[in-house]
Amino acid sequence: MELKTYQKQVIDDLQLYFEYLQNHKKANIAFNTFWQDKVGFYNPISGEGMRPYQNTVPNAVHLSIKVPTAGGKTFIACNALKTIFDAMPNNQTKTVIWLVPWSNLLDQTVKNLSNPDHPYCQKLNSLFNNRVQVYEKRDLLQGANFNSSSVKEQLNIMVMNFASIRAKNKEDRKVNEQNSNLANFASMINDADVLEGTEKEALINVIRSLNPILIVDESHNAESDLSVEMLNNLNPSFILDLTATPKQNANIVSLVSAIELKKEHMVKLPVIVYNHQ
């Protein structure tokens, strides 16, 4: 399975942004200059141009791609991971937190990223030399094939739903509690980086120590103050939002129109709907 023309353009836009970031060093300056060169300066009165960069997660580059429903956002994200990690420092561990809003989408995502016969899994294996491990939260809490050595040797994709990190019920609090299964990560966790209100050898602090890449699926569902706090608590180095309907504070690096999907026969337009008694 190869990228459609519009999907490749998304990856090209992301790659171009990283070139701007390399030149300008700061995420906001790179983003603003990227769009000024494309469409001119932003005019808040007419709405022309792209709104300036919104720095909601200060320690991470935070970008969004706008792709209509059925446009293959997950496949785009699989390809984007290679572009993102190629732009990261060489000592960056290849750790990804893949966030989804609902449990049914979590199950689907885990299945598709893990199944060797699925195009998503095949693409990841081809991009990362067959060194890919997909985890659910329970795998991480149990330390199943997850230790301080393995994370340095492969692409680690940890699929979680928003609630498992931001909720306060007993089951979800396990990510904040001391966990003997994760004791081998202790040397990687600096005391200064331990999240307030958590214990050092907790899953959340292991994740924080890895400065992960976040893929936020259906990111328009992660705009509340609690969701933004969740993103900050994960201590990411980079965030890529996937959505068909970005909110006002999204830093859109690439946009795909519905007509582009029609050209690739991904959807059939127009759709005419009637009301029947």
Tab-separated table of C-alpha atoms in Angstrom:
chain	number	residue	atom	x	y	z
A	1	MET	CA	0.000	0.000	0.000
A	2	GLU	CA	1.523	3.281	-1.122
A	3	LEU	CA	0.637	6.867	-0.363
A	4	LYS	CA	-1.975	8.578	-2.501
A	5	THR	CA	-0.908	11.839	-4.133
A	6	TYR	CA	-2.595	14.009	-1.492
A	7	GLN	CA	-1.203	11.841	1.318
A	8	LYS	CA	2.302	12.249	-0.036
A	9	GLN	CA	1.728	16.010	-0.116
A	10	VAL	CA	0.972	15.920	3.619
A	11	ILE	CA	4.291	14.170	4.257
A	12	ASP	CA	6.064	16.670	1.988
A	13	ASP	CA	4.506	19.572	3.915
A	14	LEU	CA	5.678	18.043	7.187
A	15	GLN	CA	9.183	17.541	5.789
A	16	LEU	CA	9.246	21.157	4.592
A	17	TYR	CA	8.212	22.381	8.040
A	18	PHE	CA	11.147	20.533	9.586
A	19	GLU	CA	13.457	22.336	7.151
A	20	TYR	CA	12.028	25.628	8.399
A	21	LEU	CA	12.458	24.439	11.988
A	22	GLN	CA	16.096	23.583	11.341
A	23	ASN	CA	16.670	27.083	9.972
A	24	HIS	CA	14.655	29.049	12.534
A	25	LYS	CA	15.170	26.798	15.605
A	26	LYS	CA	11.899	27.792	17.299
A	27	ALA	CA	8.601	26.066	16.531
A	28	ASN	CA	6.519	29.244	16.397
A	29	ILE	CA	8.890	31.179	14.144
A	30	ALA	CA	9.265	28.188	11.820
A	31	PHE	CA	5.474	27.730	11.602
A	32	ASN	CA	4.669	31.386	11.027
A	33	THR	CA	7.382	31.771	8.389
A	34	PHE	CA	6.314	28.505	6.715
A	35	TRP	CA	2.819	29.901	6.121
A	36	GLN	CA	3.904	33.448	5.315
A	37	ASP	CA	6.023	32.070	2.479
A	38	LYS	CA	3.091	29.951	1.261
A	39	VAL	CA	0.127	32.339	1.489
A	40	GLY	CA	1.369	35.646	2.895
A	41	PHE	CA	0.919	37.285	6.285
A	42	TYR	CA	-2.110	36.525	8.430
A	43	ASN	CA	-4.841	39.164	8.373
A	44	PRO	CA	-7.015	38.836	11.506
A	45	ILE	CA	-9.702	41.084	10.002
A	46	SER	CA	-10.231	39.271	6.699
A	47	GLY	CA	-9.106	35.868	7.987
A	48	GLU	CA	-6.687	35.499	5.083
A	49	GLY	CA	-3.504	33.536	5.729
A	50	MET	CA	-2.841	31.110	8.573
A	51	ARG	CA	-3.307	32.049	12.231
A	52	PRO	CA	-0.043	32.324	14.208
A	53	TYR	CA	1.332	29.314	16.066
A	54	GLN	CA	-0.520	28.398	19.270
A	55	ASN	CA	1.908	27.301	21.984
A	56	THR	CA	-0.412	25.154	24.122
A	57	VAL	CA	2.277	22.561	24.954
A	58	PRO	CA	5.378	24.730	25.503
A	59	ASN	CA	8.071	22.024	25.474
A	60	ALA	CA	6.915	20.305	22.272
A	61	VAL	CA	6.496	21.112	18.606
A	62	HIS	CA	2.737	20.782	18.121
A	63	LEU	CA	1.338	20.410	14.594
A	64	SER	CA	-1.946	19.314	13.074
A	65	ILE	CA	-2.933	17.782	9.760
A	66	LYS	CA	-6.450	18.340	8.428
A	67	VAL	CA	-7.648	15.395	6.344
A	68	PRO	CA	-11.326	14.652	5.622
A	69	THR	CA	-12.943	11.542	7.026
A	70	ALA	CA	-11.984	8.449	4.981
A	71	GLY	CA	-8.789	10.167	3.865
A	72	GLY	CA	-6.447	7.654	5.503
A	73	LYS	CA	-5.181	9.680	8.466
A	74	THR	CA	-3.778	6.600	10.222
A	75	PHE	CA	-1.782	5.547	7.168
A	76	ILE	CA	-0.479	9.102	6.812
A	77	ALA	CA	0.595	9.040	10.467
A	78	CYS	CA	2.431	5.724	10.002
A	79	ASN	CA	4.452	7.291	7.197
A	80	ALA	CA	4.898	10.556	9.100
A	81	LEU	CA	6.657	8.781	11.983
A	82	LYS	CA	9.715	8.163	9.810
A	83	THR	CA	9.823	11.841	8.803
A	84	ILE	CA	9.453	12.936	12.415
A	85	PHE	CA	12.129	10.652	13.852
A	86	ASP	CA	14.544	11.534	11.046
A	87	ALA	CA	14.266	15.138	12.265
A	88	MET	CA	14.870	14.217	15.916
A	89	PRO	CA	18.292	14.031	17.634
A	90	ASN	CA	20.097	10.708	17.191
A	91	ASN	CA	19.770	9.876	20.898
A	92	GLN	CA	15.963	10.227	20.826
A	93	THR	CA	14.299	6.934	21.712
A	94	LYS	CA	11.692	5.921	19.149
A	95	THR	CA	8.724	6.038	21.498
A	96	VAL	CA	5.228	6.950	20.334
A	97	ILE	CA	2.101	7.451	22.428
A	98	TRP	CA	-0.822	6.933	20.046
A	99	LEU	CA	-3.830	8.547	21.713
A	100	VAL	CA	-7.417	7.791	20.707
A	101	PRO	CA	-10.664	9.092	22.225
A	102	TRP	CA	-12.693	5.852	22.427
A	103	SER	CA	-12.099	2.258	23.469
A	104	ASN	CA	-13.464	0.799	20.216
A	105	LEU	CA	-11.030	2.943	18.226
A	106	LEU	CA	-8.248	1.810	20.569
A	107	ASP	CA	-8.996	-1.863	19.846
A	108	GLN	CA	-9.107	-1.189	16.112
A	109	THR	CA	-5.855	0.776	16.163
A	110	VAL	CA	-3.987	-1.866	18.169
A	111	LYS	CA	-5.244	-4.600	15.856
A	112	ASN	CA	-4.297	-2.781	12.641
A	113	LEU	CA	-0.867	-1.645	13.835
A	114	SER	CA	-0.046	-5.138	15.168
A	115	ASN	CA	-1.378	-7.345	12.372
A	116	PRO	CA	1.471	-8.345	9.981
A	117	ASP	CA	-1.078	-8.700	7.170
A	118	HIS	CA	-2.425	-5.162	7.562
A	119	PRO	CA	-0.988	-2.341	5.401
A	120	TYR	CA	-0.363	-0.125	8.475
A	121	CYS	CA	1.790	-2.743	10.166
A	122	GLN	CA	3.542	-3.588	6.901
A	123	LYS	CA	4.402	0.058	6.291
A	124	LEU	CA	5.788	0.517	9.807
A	125	ASN	CA	7.892	-2.634	9.472
A	126	SER	CA	9.295	-1.468	6.136
A	127	LEU	CA	10.137	1.979	7.519
A	128	PHE	CA	11.665	0.733	10.793
A	129	ASN	CA	13.415	-2.460	9.658
A	130	ASN	CA	10.869	-4.820	11.247
A	131	ARG	CA	11.768	-3.528	14.695
A	132	VAL	CA	8.328	-2.397	15.860
A	133	GLN	CA	6.477	-3.241	19.069
A	134	VAL	CA	2.882	-2.193	19.752
A	135	TYR	CA	1.715	-2.011	23.376
A	136	GLU	CA	-1.547	-1.504	25.193
A	137	LYS	CA	-1.584	0.039	28.652
A	138	ARG	CA	-1.871	-3.338	30.388
A	139	ASP	CA	1.255	-4.562	28.559
A	140	LEU	CA	3.191	-1.564	29.820
A	141	LEU	CA	1.977	-1.932	33.401
A	142	GLN	CA	3.001	-5.594	33.372
A	143	GLY	CA	6.377	-4.816	31.820
A	144	ALA	CA	5.575	-7.258	28.999
A	145	ASN	CA	8.479	-7.041	26.508
A	146	PHE	CA	8.950	-3.519	27.821
A	147	ASN	CA	12.210	-2.586	29.522
A	148	SER	CA	14.969	0.016	29.429
A	149	SER	CA	16.948	-1.980	26.849
A	150	SER	CA	14.134	-2.815	24.440
A	151	VAL	CA	12.924	0.775	24.152
A	152	LYS	CA	16.301	1.814	22.764
A	153	GLU	CA	16.341	-0.864	20.079
A	154	GLN	CA	12.977	-0.536	18.352
A	155	LEU	CA	9.987	1.639	17.528
A	156	ASN	CA	7.685	1.501	20.547
A	157	ILE	CA	4.031	2.411	19.890
A	158	MET	CA	1.919	2.680	23.028
A	159	VAL	CA	-1.782	2.905	22.166
A	160	MET	CA	-3.923	4.485	24.877
A	161	ASN	CA	-7.209	6.307	25.102
A	162	PHE	CA	-7.507	9.776	26.550
A	163	ALA	CA	-9.373	8.588	29.633
A	164	SER	CA	-6.624	6.189	30.698
A	165	ILE	CA	-4.317	9.152	31.316
A	166	ARG	CA	-6.568	12.026	32.298
A	167	ALA	CA	-9.246	10.183	34.324
A	168	LYS	CA	-9.149	9.845	38.096
A	169	ASN	CA	-10.746	6.429	38.717
A	170	LYS	CA	-8.820	3.665	40.509
A	171	GLU	CA	-8.026	1.625	37.393
A	172	ASP	CA	-6.593	4.589	35.509
A	173	ARG	CA	-4.593	5.818	38.516
A	174	LYS	CA	-2.300	2.800	38.059
A	175	VAL	CA	-0.271	4.823	35.547
A	176	ASN	CA	0.697	7.140	38.440
A	177	GLU	CA	1.544	4.476	41.027
A	178	GLN	CA	4.816	2.767	41.898
A	179	ASN	CA	5.243	-0.315	39.735
A	180	SER	CA	7.909	-2.936	40.453
A	181	ASN	CA	7.585	-4.218	36.883
A	182	LEU	CA	9.174	-0.965	35.735
A	183	ALA	CA	12.039	-0.883	38.246
A	184	ASN	CA	14.669	-1.270	35.501
A	185	PHE	CA	13.704	2.193	34.224
A	186	ALA	CA	14.622	3.864	37.541
A	187	SER	CA	18.045	5.076	36.356
A	188	MET	CA	16.432	6.820	33.375
A	189	ILE	CA	14.051	8.889	35.505
A	190	ASN	CA	15.409	12.124	36.957
A	191	ASP	CA	13.873	13.186	40.253
A	192	ALA	CA	13.264	16.665	38.837
A	193	ASP	CA	11.129	15.171	36.053
A	194	VAL	CA	8.791	13.173	38.297
A	195	LEU	CA	5.252	14.422	37.809
A	196	GLU	CA	3.810	16.027	40.921
A	197	GLY	CA	1.480	13.689	42.796
A	198	THR	CA	2.959	10.518	41.293
A	199	GLU	CA	5.544	7.980	42.402
A	200	LYS	CA	8.927	7.800	40.708
A	201	GLU	CA	8.755	4.303	39.218
A	202	ALA	CA	5.278	4.877	37.807
A	203	LEU	CA	4.383	4.356	34.168
A	204	ILE	CA	3.677	8.045	33.651
A	205	ASN	CA	7.236	8.915	34.701
A	206	VAL	CA	8.738	6.194	32.504
A	207	ILE	CA	6.854	7.738	29.592
A	208	ARG	CA	7.977	11.239	30.579
A	209	SER	CA	11.604	10.109	30.674
A	210	LEU	CA	11.321	8.937	27.045
A	211	ASN	CA	10.112	12.323	25.685
A	212	PRO	CA	7.690	10.551	23.353
A	213	ILE	CA	6.150	11.548	20.066
A	214	LEU	CA	2.375	11.905	20.466
A	215	ILE	CA	-0.044	10.973	17.709
A	216	VAL	CA	-3.444	12.373	18.722
A	217	ASP	CA	-6.210	10.776	16.679
A	218	GLU	CA	-9.482	12.718	16.397
A	219	SER	CA	-7.638	15.535	18.134
A	220	HIS	CA	-10.666	17.848	18.128
A	221	ASN	CA	-11.762	15.729	21.122
A	222	ALA	CA	-8.641	16.745	23.075
A	223	GLU	CA	-9.148	20.495	23.395
A	224	SER	CA	-10.374	20.853	26.985
A	225	ASP	CA	-8.127	22.175	29.744
A	226	LEU	CA	-7.936	18.642	31.162
A	227	SER	CA	-6.838	17.282	27.794
A	228	VAL	CA	-4.165	19.947	27.360
A	229	GLU	CA	-2.917	19.118	30.864
A	230	MET	CA	-2.801	15.448	29.800
A	231	LEU	CA	-0.628	16.295	26.794
A	232	ASN	CA	1.748	18.368	28.911
A	233	ASN	CA	1.981	15.637	31.575
A	234	LEU	CA	3.290	13.172	28.981
A	235	ASN	CA	6.332	15.432	28.417
A	236	PRO	CA	6.349	14.994	24.628
A	237	SER	CA	9.009	16.239	22.245
A	238	PHE	CA	6.570	16.408	19.320
A	239	ILE	CA	2.788	16.194	18.846
A	240	LEU	CA	0.964	15.423	15.604
A	241	ASP	CA	-2.795	15.932	15.648
A	242	LEU	CA	-4.991	14.015	13.194
A	243	THR	CA	-8.431	15.461	12.497
A	244	ALA	CA	-11.001	16.323	9.870
A	245	THR	CA	-12.308	19.214	11.963
A	246	PRO	CA	-9.459	21.106	13.664
A	247	LYS	CA	-10.310	23.593	16.386
A	248	GLN	CA	-9.193	27.202	16.585
A	249	ASN	CA	-5.911	26.526	18.384
A	250	ALA	CA	-4.699	23.858	15.912
A	251	ASN	CA	-1.368	24.517	14.196
A	252	ILE	CA	-2.328	23.152	10.772
A	253	VAL	CA	0.761	22.258	8.769
A	254	SER	CA	-1.130	20.583	5.912
A	255	LEU	CA	-4.723	20.659	4.646
A	256	VAL	CA	-6.434	18.232	2.319
A	257	SER	CA	-9.708	19.117	0.604
A	258	ALA	CA	-12.536	16.664	-0.056
A	259	ILE	CA	-12.028	17.098	-3.800
A	260	GLU	CA	-8.544	15.567	-3.446
A	261	LEU	CA	-10.118	12.431	-2.010
A	262	LYS	CA	-12.587	12.343	-4.894
A	263	LYS	CA	-9.728	12.509	-7.416
A	264	GLU	CA	-8.213	9.410	-5.799
A	265	HIS	CA	-11.624	7.653	-5.717
A	266	MET	CA	-11.541	7.579	-1.908
A	267	VAL	CA	-15.072	9.033	-1.739
A	268	LYS	CA	-17.861	9.594	-4.209
A	269	LEU	CA	-19.360	13.094	-4.305
A	270	PRO	CA	-21.936	14.499	-4.157
A	271	VAL	CA	-23.882	12.663	-1.465
A	272	ILE	CA	-27.598	13.482	-1.613
A	273	VAL	CA	-29.692	12.727	1.474
A	274	TYR	CA	-33.481	12.708	1.674
A	275	ASN	CA	-35.798	12.562	4.671
A	276	HIS	CA	-38.294	9.684	4.487
A	277	GLN	CA	-41.209	9.094	6.796
